[in-house]
Amino acid sequence: MELGSALQFLDSKSILVTGATGFLAKIFVEKILRVQPNVKKFYLLLRAADHKSAIHRLHNEIIGKDLFKVLKEKYGKNFSSFISEKITLIPGDISHEDLGVEDSNLVQEMCREVDVVVNLAATTNFDERYDVALGLNTLGAKFVLNFAKKCVKLKVLVHVSTAYVSGERSGLILENSYNMGETLNGVSGLDINIEKKVVEEKLDELRSQGASEKEITQAMKDLGIERARMYGWPNAYVFTKAMGEMLVGYMKGNMPTVIIRPTIITSTYKEPFPGWAEGVRTIDSLAVGYAKGKLTFFLGDLESIVDVIPADMVVNAMIVAMVAHASCQPSETIYQVGSSVRNPMRYYNLQDYGFRYFSKKPWINKDGKPVIVGKVKVMNSMDSFHRYMAIRYLLLLKGLELANTAFCQFFQGVHSDLNRKINFVMRLVDIYRPYLFFKAIFDDINTEKLRMAARSSMAEKDMFYFDPKCLDWDDYFMNIHIPGVVKYICK
């Protein structure tokens, strides 16, 4: 695999990016604008009612972020004109034909001009409404692919999925594709058209019953978990992403296609600067809860590998894969981008980093006092968690129930509040349980071949680094990632 020059490939190219306000999308766009200013055009698809709303989102959610400060320093007063020249905003929605773009002239322009399509639009909420997740993660993948087929100059489609489409399988997870209708538990009958019909019928039923929007939302969340678990996936997010992959593989025809499966994406390692983070992700919510003194115990296997990868490495892998497969023979290659094989880290490492960091630099609470952290209680099985909940909360709940009856519902508010909180915690644990006791590692043979090709034949191999072996986890978490997350939360 001869790669040549990535910068030469990007020169004068037009790239359509869906989900443009997302974390990875912003880093992808910034990287290319910074290293190859001669890229012809970015068409950024984002959800907006009209062009004015799209401009507002561009400034507030994309170029207004710290992420773009290096570019702003580079261009100074010319930054706005540079952005105007290089970026065309596309108000749209990937869950519709033609990506929901109403301006027919824009549709025709993209079909004429676009060289590369990068699909980053998704909902990553583990507890998402099933209709929303199916629309974006599954049907959205189909609509993006259909649109890519109309682009006469198209060189490659890059579809970003997740490594966790593997569900709860253990052992070595290979970079294999899913056949249409394939399930994780061997149950037959998975049909995406039927899933769409199930959603439509459930919504019709709920509306005919006069259900409130809150009730509809909860029912659709429950339906997502029910349908996912019927076929062996733990939640609607990974289930709908797996079905999205199925559609891409089944419908791509002879289009060069790349599927990127990142693991848990963390803050930037080096570029455009270390530690840029946005949003509090799964492992970050644990760290923040611990720093604030709100995490009194940890549920999970501390020996389990937690597979994390910095965002700039994921973006670099996307760009190198894009260059490698552009205008190749018809193919679909899956790249799992993570660290569990090459440079594994475990939950006990995370626990150690959190304790050391917040012992030295404690969180300051609302009263201006430092929060003193200590070692948290670890429950290494669901049985120990259920015993803890029964002793700590469920007995109290039962006591309140009896007192409530004896005192004519006097404690009803306290009882309802505690019951709601317990149900919320139990649901969260149910959703995240597979990842707290995760027993798999993600093979990256394809990704390693790509790295080797970049090292041997790419002119800018140091510019597009994505080898997790170069990461010193202690240094990364203590000096880059945790400070980056704290900065994001405190700003």
Short mmCIF file of C-alpha atoms in Angstrom, two decimals, residues 49-483:
data_model
loop_
_atom_site.label_atom_id
_atom_site.label_comp_id
_atom_site.label_asym_id
_atom_site.label_seq_id
_atom_site.Cartn_x
_atom_site.Cartn_y
_atom_site.Cartn_z
CA ALA A 49 -33.78 25.67 10.76
CA ASP A 50 -32.21 28.00 8.18
CA HIS A 51 -28.92 29.52 7.02
CA LYS A 52 -28.97 32.19 9.74
CA SER A 53 -29.28 29.50 12.44
CA ALA A 54 -26.50 27.52 10.73
CA ILE A 55 -24.18 30.55 10.86
CA HIS A 56 -25.00 30.99 14.55
CA ARG A 57 -24.07 27.34 15.20
CA LEU A 58 -20.85 27.68 13.17
CA HIS A 59 -19.67 30.60 15.29
CA ASN A 60 -20.94 29.31 18.66
CA GLU A 61 -20.25 25.59 18.38
CA ILE A 62 -17.39 25.26 15.89
CA ILE A 63 -15.00 28.14 15.10
CA GLY A 64 -15.79 29.97 18.36
CA LYS A 65 -14.19 27.15 20.34
CA ASP A 66 -10.65 27.26 21.81
CA LEU A 67 -9.86 24.43 19.40
CA PHE A 68 -9.48 27.00 16.60
CA LYS A 69 -7.17 29.39 18.49
CA VAL A 70 -4.05 28.14 16.64
CA LEU A 71 -5.72 28.83 13.28
CA LYS A 72 -6.91 32.23 14.51
CA GLU A 73 -3.37 33.14 15.57
CA LYS A 74 -2.04 31.97 12.20
CA TYR A 75 -4.48 34.05 10.12
CA GLY A 76 -5.11 36.98 12.45
CA LYS A 77 -7.53 39.49 10.94
CA ASN A 78 -7.84 37.30 7.82
CA PHE A 79 -9.33 34.38 9.77
CA SER A 80 -12.97 35.24 8.98
CA SER A 81 -12.34 35.61 5.25
CA PHE A 82 -10.36 32.34 5.23
CA ILE A 83 -13.26 30.52 6.93
CA SER A 84 -15.80 32.12 4.55
CA GLU A 85 -13.77 30.94 1.56
CA LYS A 86 -13.24 27.39 2.84
CA ILE A 87 -16.53 26.53 4.57
CA THR A 88 -20.00 26.24 3.10
CA LEU A 89 -22.73 25.56 5.65
CA ILE A 90 -25.45 23.07 4.80
CA PRO A 91 -28.56 23.13 7.02
CA GLY A 92 -29.86 19.57 6.89
CA ASP A 93 -30.65 16.28 8.61
CA ILE A 94 -29.12 12.92 7.66
CA SER A 95 -32.25 11.03 8.69
CA HIS A 96 -33.90 12.21 5.43
CA GLU A 97 -33.30 11.67 1.71
CA ASP A 98 -30.77 14.09 0.20
CA LEU A 99 -29.67 14.70 3.81
CA GLY A 100 -32.71 16.92 4.38
CA VAL A 101 -31.14 19.71 2.27
CA GLU A 102 -33.94 21.88 0.87
CA ASP A 103 -31.80 24.09 -1.40
CA SER A 104 -31.70 22.17 -4.70
CA ASN A 105 -28.83 24.33 -5.99
CA LEU A 106 -26.71 23.32 -2.98
CA VAL A 107 -27.55 19.66 -3.57
CA GLN A 108 -26.48 19.93 -7.23
CA GLU A 109 -23.29 21.80 -6.29
CA MET A 110 -22.28 19.10 -3.78
CA CYS A 111 -23.04 16.31 -6.27
CA ARG A 112 -20.71 18.05 -8.75
CA GLU A 113 -17.93 19.05 -6.37
CA VAL A 114 -17.59 16.61 -3.45
CA ASP A 115 -14.54 14.31 -3.51
CA VAL A 116 -14.81 12.79 -0.03
CA VAL A 117 -17.80 12.14 2.25
CA VAL A 118 -17.13 11.76 5.98
CA ASN A 119 -20.13 10.62 8.02
CA LEU A 120 -19.71 11.70 11.64
CA ALA A 121 -23.37 12.42 12.40
CA ALA A 122 -24.69 10.23 15.20
CA THR A 123 -26.31 10.16 18.58
CA THR A 124 -23.90 8.63 21.10
CA ASN A 125 -26.35 8.58 24.01
CA PHE A 126 -26.49 5.02 25.43
CA ASP A 127 -30.05 5.66 26.66
CA GLU A 128 -31.38 7.35 23.53
CA ARG A 129 -34.94 7.18 22.25
CA TYR A 130 -35.11 4.32 19.76
CA ASP A 131 -36.76 6.42 17.03
CA VAL A 132 -33.95 9.01 17.29
CA ALA A 133 -31.12 6.44 17.37
CA LEU A 134 -32.58 4.43 14.47
CA GLY A 135 -33.12 7.59 12.41
CA LEU A 136 -29.58 8.93 12.87
CA ASN A 137 -27.33 5.93 13.40
CA THR A 138 -28.99 3.43 11.07
CA LEU A 139 -31.17 5.13 8.45
CA GLY A 140 -28.82 8.14 8.47
CA ALA A 141 -25.97 5.87 7.36
CA LYS A 142 -28.12 4.74 4.42
CA PHE A 143 -29.06 8.28 3.38
CA VAL A 144 -25.43 9.46 3.57
CA LEU A 145 -24.34 6.50 1.43
CA ASN A 146 -27.10 7.17 -1.10
CA PHE A 147 -26.01 10.80 -1.33
CA ALA A 148 -22.35 9.79 -1.73
CA LYS A 149 -23.35 7.64 -4.72
CA LYS A 150 -24.66 10.79 -6.45
CA CYS A 151 -21.32 12.60 -6.10
CA VAL A 152 -19.71 12.19 -9.53
CA LYS A 153 -16.14 12.93 -8.32
CA LEU A 154 -16.32 10.80 -5.17
CA LYS A 155 -13.04 9.15 -4.20
CA VAL A 156 -14.04 7.57 -0.86
CA LEU A 157 -16.74 7.39 1.82
CA VAL A 158 -15.52 7.38 5.45
CA HIS A 159 -18.16 6.10 7.87
CA VAL A 160 -17.36 6.56 11.57
CA SER A 161 -18.88 3.89 13.81
CA THR A 162 -17.76 2.59 17.23
CA ALA A 163 -15.72 -0.40 18.38
CA TYR A 164 -18.51 -1.21 20.83
CA VAL A 165 -20.77 -2.59 18.09
CA SER A 166 -19.24 -5.82 19.43
CA GLY A 167 -21.70 -5.73 22.33
CA GLU A 168 -20.71 -7.78 25.38
CA ARG A 169 -18.54 -10.35 23.62
CA SER A 170 -15.29 -11.19 25.36
CA GLY A 171 -11.82 -12.04 24.06
CA LEU A 172 -10.24 -10.62 20.92
CA ILE A 173 -12.69 -8.64 18.78
CA LEU A 174 -11.66 -8.80 15.13
CA GLU A 175 -12.07 -6.08 12.50
CA ASN A 176 -14.86 -8.03 10.83
CA SER A 177 -17.95 -6.64 9.14
CA TYR A 178 -21.57 -7.44 9.97
CA ASN A 179 -23.72 -9.16 7.39
CA MET A 180 -27.23 -7.83 6.89
CA GLY A 181 -29.48 -9.29 9.61
CA GLU A 182 -26.59 -10.80 11.62
CA THR A 183 -27.12 -10.81 15.38
CA LEU A 184 -24.83 -11.23 18.37
CA ASN A 185 -26.92 -13.92 20.08
CA GLY A 186 -27.85 -15.93 16.99
CA VAL A 187 -31.53 -14.95 17.13
CA SER A 188 -32.86 -14.74 13.57
CA GLY A 189 -35.30 -12.22 12.17
CA LEU A 190 -33.42 -8.93 12.47
CA ASP A 191 -34.77 -6.76 9.65
CA ILE A 192 -34.15 -3.01 9.58
CA ASN A 193 -37.43 -2.35 7.76
CA ILE A 194 -39.28 -4.21 10.51
CA GLU A 195 -37.41 -2.17 13.15
CA LYS A 196 -38.58 1.00 11.42
CA LYS A 197 -42.15 -0.33 11.38
CA VAL A 198 -41.97 -1.29 15.10
CA VAL A 199 -40.97 2.31 15.91
CA GLU A 200 -43.77 3.82 13.79
CA GLU A 201 -46.42 1.52 15.28
CA LYS A 202 -45.27 2.21 18.85
CA LEU A 203 -45.36 5.98 18.28
CA ASP A 204 -48.86 5.73 16.75
CA GLU A 205 -50.05 3.64 19.70
CA LEU A 206 -48.65 6.08 22.27
CA ARG A 207 -50.13 9.12 20.54
CA SER A 208 -53.55 7.46 20.19
CA GLN A 209 -53.47 6.84 23.95
CA GLY A 210 -52.79 10.54 24.56
CA ALA A 211 -49.38 9.92 26.11
CA SER A 212 -47.41 13.01 27.14
CA GLU A 213 -44.09 13.85 25.46
CA LYS A 214 -42.29 12.73 28.63
CA GLU A 215 -44.11 9.39 28.58
CA ILE A 216 -43.37 8.93 24.86
CA THR A 217 -39.67 9.65 25.45
CA GLN A 218 -39.47 7.07 28.25
CA ALA A 219 -41.39 4.47 26.24
CA MET A 220 -39.09 4.96 23.23
CA LYS A 221 -36.00 4.62 25.44
CA ASP A 222 -37.40 1.39 26.88
CA LEU A 223 -38.22 0.13 23.37
CA GLY A 224 -34.62 0.76 22.28
CA ILE A 225 -33.20 -1.34 25.12
CA GLU A 226 -35.82 -4.06 24.52
CA ARG A 227 -35.10 -4.34 20.77
CA ALA A 228 -31.32 -4.19 21.27
CA ARG A 229 -31.32 -6.95 23.88
CA MET A 230 -33.62 -9.11 21.79
CA TYR A 231 -30.72 -9.50 19.34
CA GLY A 232 -27.79 -9.49 21.79
CA TRP A 233 -26.72 -5.83 22.00
CA PRO A 234 -26.76 -4.06 25.39
CA ASN A 235 -28.28 -0.72 24.32
CA ALA A 236 -29.87 1.19 21.45
CA TYR A 237 -26.70 3.16 20.66
CA VAL A 238 -24.47 0.23 19.74
CA PHE A 239 -27.39 -1.71 18.22
CA THR A 240 -28.30 1.10 15.82
CA LYS A 241 -24.62 1.74 14.98
CA ALA A 242 -24.22 -1.98 14.12
CA MET A 243 -27.27 -1.81 11.84
CA GLY A 244 -25.78 1.32 10.24
CA GLU A 245 -22.63 -0.68 9.44
CA MET A 246 -24.79 -3.46 7.96
CA LEU A 247 -26.47 -0.99 5.59
CA VAL A 248 -23.15 0.55 4.50
CA GLY A 249 -21.66 -2.89 3.78
CA TYR A 250 -24.77 -4.12 1.96
CA MET A 251 -25.46 -1.01 -0.15
CA LYS A 252 -22.00 0.36 -0.98
CA GLY A 253 -21.72 -1.41 -4.35
CA ASN A 254 -18.33 -0.61 -5.88
CA MET A 255 -17.76 2.55 -3.84
CA PRO A 256 -14.43 2.71 -1.94
CA THR A 257 -15.57 2.67 1.69
CA VAL A 258 -13.82 2.89 5.04
CA ILE A 259 -15.43 2.14 8.41
CA ILE A 260 -13.62 3.62 11.41
CA ARG A 261 -14.37 2.05 14.79
CA PRO A 262 -12.85 4.16 17.59
CA THR A 263 -12.95 3.00 21.22
CA ILE A 264 -13.46 5.54 24.06
CA ILE A 265 -12.33 8.90 22.65
CA THR A 266 -10.50 11.24 25.03
CA SER A 267 -8.98 14.74 24.81
CA THR A 268 -6.32 15.65 22.26
CA TYR A 269 -2.82 14.30 22.83
CA LYS A 270 -0.84 16.89 20.85
CA GLU A 271 -2.80 18.83 18.23
CA PRO A 272 -3.80 21.53 17.83
CA PHE A 273 -2.68 21.60 21.49
CA PRO A 274 -2.74 18.99 24.28
CA GLY A 275 -5.84 18.43 26.38
CA TRP A 276 -8.66 19.95 24.32
CA ALA A 277 -11.86 18.36 25.57
CA GLU A 278 -15.54 18.95 25.06
CA GLY A 279 -18.38 17.30 26.95
CA VAL A 280 -18.02 15.00 29.94
CA ARG A 281 -17.63 11.50 28.55
CA THR A 282 -18.09 8.16 30.31
CA ILE A 283 -14.76 7.90 32.13
CA ASP A 284 -14.65 11.66 32.69
CA SER A 285 -17.97 11.61 34.56
CA LEU A 286 -16.39 9.10 36.98
CA ALA A 287 -13.38 11.38 37.50
CA VAL A 288 -15.50 14.50 38.02
CA GLY A 289 -17.89 12.71 40.40
CA TYR A 290 -14.89 11.51 42.39
CA ALA A 291 -13.25 14.97 42.46
CA LYS A 292 -16.47 16.55 43.75
CA GLY A 293 -16.76 13.93 46.50
CA LYS A 294 -19.98 12.55 45.01
CA LEU A 295 -18.59 9.18 43.92
CA THR A 296 -18.62 7.15 47.12
CA PHE A 297 -18.05 3.79 45.45
CA PHE A 298 -16.92 2.31 42.13
CA LEU A 299 -18.77 -0.56 40.52
CA GLY A 300 -16.64 -2.58 38.15
CA ASP A 301 -13.66 -4.84 37.71
CA LEU A 302 -10.51 -2.79 38.35
CA GLU A 303 -8.54 -5.38 36.35
CA SER A 304 -10.69 -4.76 33.24
CA ILE A 305 -8.99 -2.99 30.36
CA VAL A 306 -10.40 0.46 29.61
CA ASP A 307 -9.69 1.14 25.95
CA VAL A 308 -9.13 4.86 25.39
CA ILE A 309 -7.64 6.76 22.46
CA PRO A 310 -6.98 10.51 22.11
CA ALA A 311 -9.21 12.31 19.61
CA ASP A 312 -6.38 13.66 17.44
CA MET A 313 -5.13 10.10 16.89
CA VAL A 314 -8.59 9.03 15.70
CA VAL A 315 -8.72 11.97 13.28
CA ASN A 316 -5.25 11.17 11.95
CA ALA A 317 -6.28 7.54 11.39
CA MET A 318 -9.37 8.77 9.50
CA ILE A 319 -7.26 11.00 7.23
CA VAL A 320 -4.64 8.31 6.50
CA ALA A 321 -7.39 5.73 5.78
CA MET A 322 -9.11 8.25 3.52
CA VAL A 323 -5.91 8.77 1.52
CA ALA A 324 -5.17 5.04 1.39
CA HIS A 325 -8.57 4.05 0.00
CA ALA A 326 -9.38 6.99 -2.26
CA SER A 327 -10.21 5.69 -5.75
CA CYS A 328 -8.99 2.20 -4.81
CA GLN A 329 -10.56 -0.94 -6.16
CA PRO A 330 -14.05 -1.43 -4.66
CA SER A 331 -13.46 -2.40 -1.07
CA GLU A 332 -14.68 -2.02 2.48
CA THR A 333 -12.04 -1.99 5.17
CA ILE A 334 -12.73 -1.71 8.89
CA TYR A 335 -10.20 0.00 11.14
CA GLN A 336 -10.52 -0.40 14.90
CA VAL A 337 -8.72 2.55 16.48
CA GLY A 338 -7.91 1.95 20.14
CA SER A 339 -5.19 1.02 22.59
CA SER A 340 -6.18 -2.28 24.22
CA VAL A 341 -3.85 -4.47 22.12
CA ARG A 342 -0.83 -2.16 21.70
CA ASN A 343 -0.82 -0.22 24.99
CA PRO A 344 -3.47 -1.51 27.43
CA MET A 345 -4.62 0.49 30.44
CA ARG A 346 -6.82 -0.78 33.27
CA TYR A 347 -9.46 0.74 35.53
CA TYR A 348 -7.07 0.57 38.51
CA ASN A 349 -4.76 2.92 36.56
CA LEU A 350 -7.63 5.39 36.18
CA GLN A 351 -8.41 5.11 39.90
CA ASP A 352 -4.76 5.83 40.71
CA TYR A 353 -4.55 8.84 38.38
CA GLY A 354 -7.72 10.34 39.85
CA PHE A 355 -6.54 9.91 43.44
CA ARG A 356 -3.08 11.36 42.74
CA TYR A 357 -4.31 14.30 40.65
CA PHE A 358 -7.11 15.46 42.95
CA SER A 359 -4.99 14.91 46.07
CA LYS A 360 -2.48 17.43 44.68
CA LYS A 361 -5.03 19.74 43.04
CA PRO A 362 -8.33 19.32 44.91
CA TRP A 363 -11.66 20.42 43.47
CA ILE A 364 -12.90 23.66 45.05
CA ASN A 365 -16.56 23.39 46.04
CA LYS A 366 -19.23 26.13 45.98
CA ASP A 367 -18.18 27.28 49.45
CA GLY A 368 -14.62 27.82 48.22
CA LYS A 369 -13.32 24.85 50.20
CA PRO A 370 -11.16 22.06 48.77
CA VAL A 371 -12.79 18.63 48.48
CA ILE A 372 -10.60 16.03 50.19
CA VAL A 373 -10.56 12.80 48.18
CA GLY A 374 -9.82 9.32 49.47
CA LYS A 375 -9.85 5.77 48.20
CA VAL A 376 -13.36 4.77 47.15
CA LYS A 377 -15.10 1.51 48.02
CA VAL A 378 -14.87 -0.91 45.08
CA MET A 379 -17.66 -3.38 44.28
CA ASN A 380 -16.37 -5.93 41.85
CA SER A 381 -19.63 -7.73 41.14
CA MET A 382 -23.30 -6.94 40.56
CA ASP A 383 -24.16 -9.07 43.64
CA SER A 384 -22.08 -6.82 45.91
CA PHE A 385 -23.73 -3.75 44.34
CA HIS A 386 -27.25 -5.10 44.92
CA ARG A 387 -26.37 -5.96 48.56
CA TYR A 388 -25.02 -2.42 49.04
CA MET A 389 -28.17 -0.83 47.56
CA ALA A 390 -30.44 -3.07 49.68
CA ILE A 391 -28.70 -2.21 52.94
CA ARG A 392 -28.05 1.47 52.20
CA TYR A 393 -31.22 2.57 50.42
CA LEU A 394 -33.92 -0.06 49.89
CA LEU A 395 -34.44 -0.68 53.64
CA LEU A 396 -34.75 3.10 54.11
CA LEU A 397 -37.25 3.24 51.25
CA LYS A 398 -39.32 0.45 52.85
CA GLY A 399 -39.22 2.29 56.19
CA LEU A 400 -40.45 5.49 54.55
CA GLU A 401 -43.23 3.52 52.88
CA LEU A 402 -44.46 2.21 56.25
CA ALA A 403 -44.11 5.64 57.90
CA ASN A 404 -45.96 7.22 54.99
CA THR A 405 -48.91 4.86 55.53
CA ALA A 406 -48.92 5.45 59.30
CA PHE A 407 -48.74 9.26 59.00
CA CYS A 408 -51.33 9.75 56.23
CA GLN A 409 -48.86 10.25 53.34
CA PHE A 410 -46.84 12.85 55.29
CA PHE A 411 -43.57 11.46 53.88
CA GLN A 412 -44.88 11.04 50.32
CA GLY A 413 -42.53 13.70 48.84
CA VAL A 414 -39.41 12.27 50.50
CA HIS A 415 -40.42 8.71 49.55
CA SER A 416 -41.08 9.62 45.90
CA ASP A 417 -37.83 11.56 45.63
CA LEU A 418 -35.72 8.70 47.04
CA ASN A 419 -37.56 6.13 44.91
CA ARG A 420 -36.92 8.20 41.76
CA LYS A 421 -33.22 8.54 42.59
CA ILE A 422 -32.85 4.80 43.26
CA ASN A 423 -34.58 3.94 39.97
CA PHE A 424 -32.32 6.40 38.12
CA VAL A 425 -29.14 4.87 39.60
CA MET A 426 -30.35 1.31 38.88
CA ARG A 427 -31.11 2.21 35.27
CA LEU A 428 -27.70 3.85 34.78
CA VAL A 429 -25.96 0.80 36.25
CA ASP A 430 -28.01 -1.48 34.01
CA ILE A 431 -27.00 0.52 30.91
CA TYR A 432 -23.29 0.91 31.75
CA ARG A 433 -22.77 -2.53 33.37
CA PRO A 434 -21.35 -4.14 30.19
CA TYR A 435 -18.55 -1.55 30.05
CA LEU A 436 -17.67 -1.71 33.74
CA PHE A 437 -17.05 -5.45 33.48
CA PHE A 438 -15.75 -5.45 29.91
CA LYS A 439 -13.71 -8.54 29.02
CA ALA A 440 -12.67 -7.83 25.44
CA ILE A 441 -9.78 -6.23 23.59
CA PHE A 442 -10.00 -4.80 20.08
CA ASP A 443 -7.77 -6.29 17.43
CA ASP A 444 -6.21 -3.66 15.16
CA ILE A 445 -4.36 -5.63 12.49
CA ASN A 446 -5.85 -3.51 9.69
CA THR A 447 -5.01 -0.33 11.59
CA GLU A 448 -1.46 -1.55 12.22
CA LYS A 449 -1.04 -2.29 8.48
CA LEU A 450 -2.20 1.28 7.81
CA ARG A 451 0.33 2.62 10.35
CA MET A 452 3.11 0.57 8.73
CA ALA A 453 2.14 1.88 5.28
CA ALA A 454 2.16 5.45 6.62
CA ARG A 455 5.57 4.96 8.23
CA SER A 456 7.10 3.50 5.08
CA SER A 457 5.46 5.48 2.28
CA MET A 458 3.66 8.61 3.54
CA ALA A 459 5.56 11.84 3.13
CA GLU A 460 4.04 13.38 6.28
CA LYS A 461 4.11 10.33 8.60
CA ASP A 462 4.92 12.46 11.69
CA MET A 463 2.07 14.86 10.97
CA PHE A 464 -0.54 12.08 10.99
CA TYR A 465 0.51 10.06 14.07
CA PHE A 466 -1.90 7.45 15.47
CA ASP A 467 0.22 4.85 17.23
CA PRO A 468 -0.99 4.33 20.85
CA LYS A 469 2.37 2.78 21.74
CA CYS A 470 3.84 6.27 21.94
CA LEU A 471 1.46 7.19 24.78
CA ASP A 472 2.73 7.31 28.35
CA TRP A 473 -0.60 6.96 30.13
CA ASP A 474 0.69 8.37 33.41
CA ASP A 475 1.90 11.55 31.69
CA TYR A 476 -1.17 11.79 29.43
CA PHE A 477 -3.76 11.53 32.21
CA MET A 478 -1.89 13.49 34.90
CA ASN A 479 -0.62 16.34 32.70
CA ILE A 480 -2.96 16.45 29.69
CA HIS A 481 -6.34 14.74 29.95
CA ILE A 482 -7.53 15.38 33.53
CA PRO A 483 -6.37 19.06 33.46
#
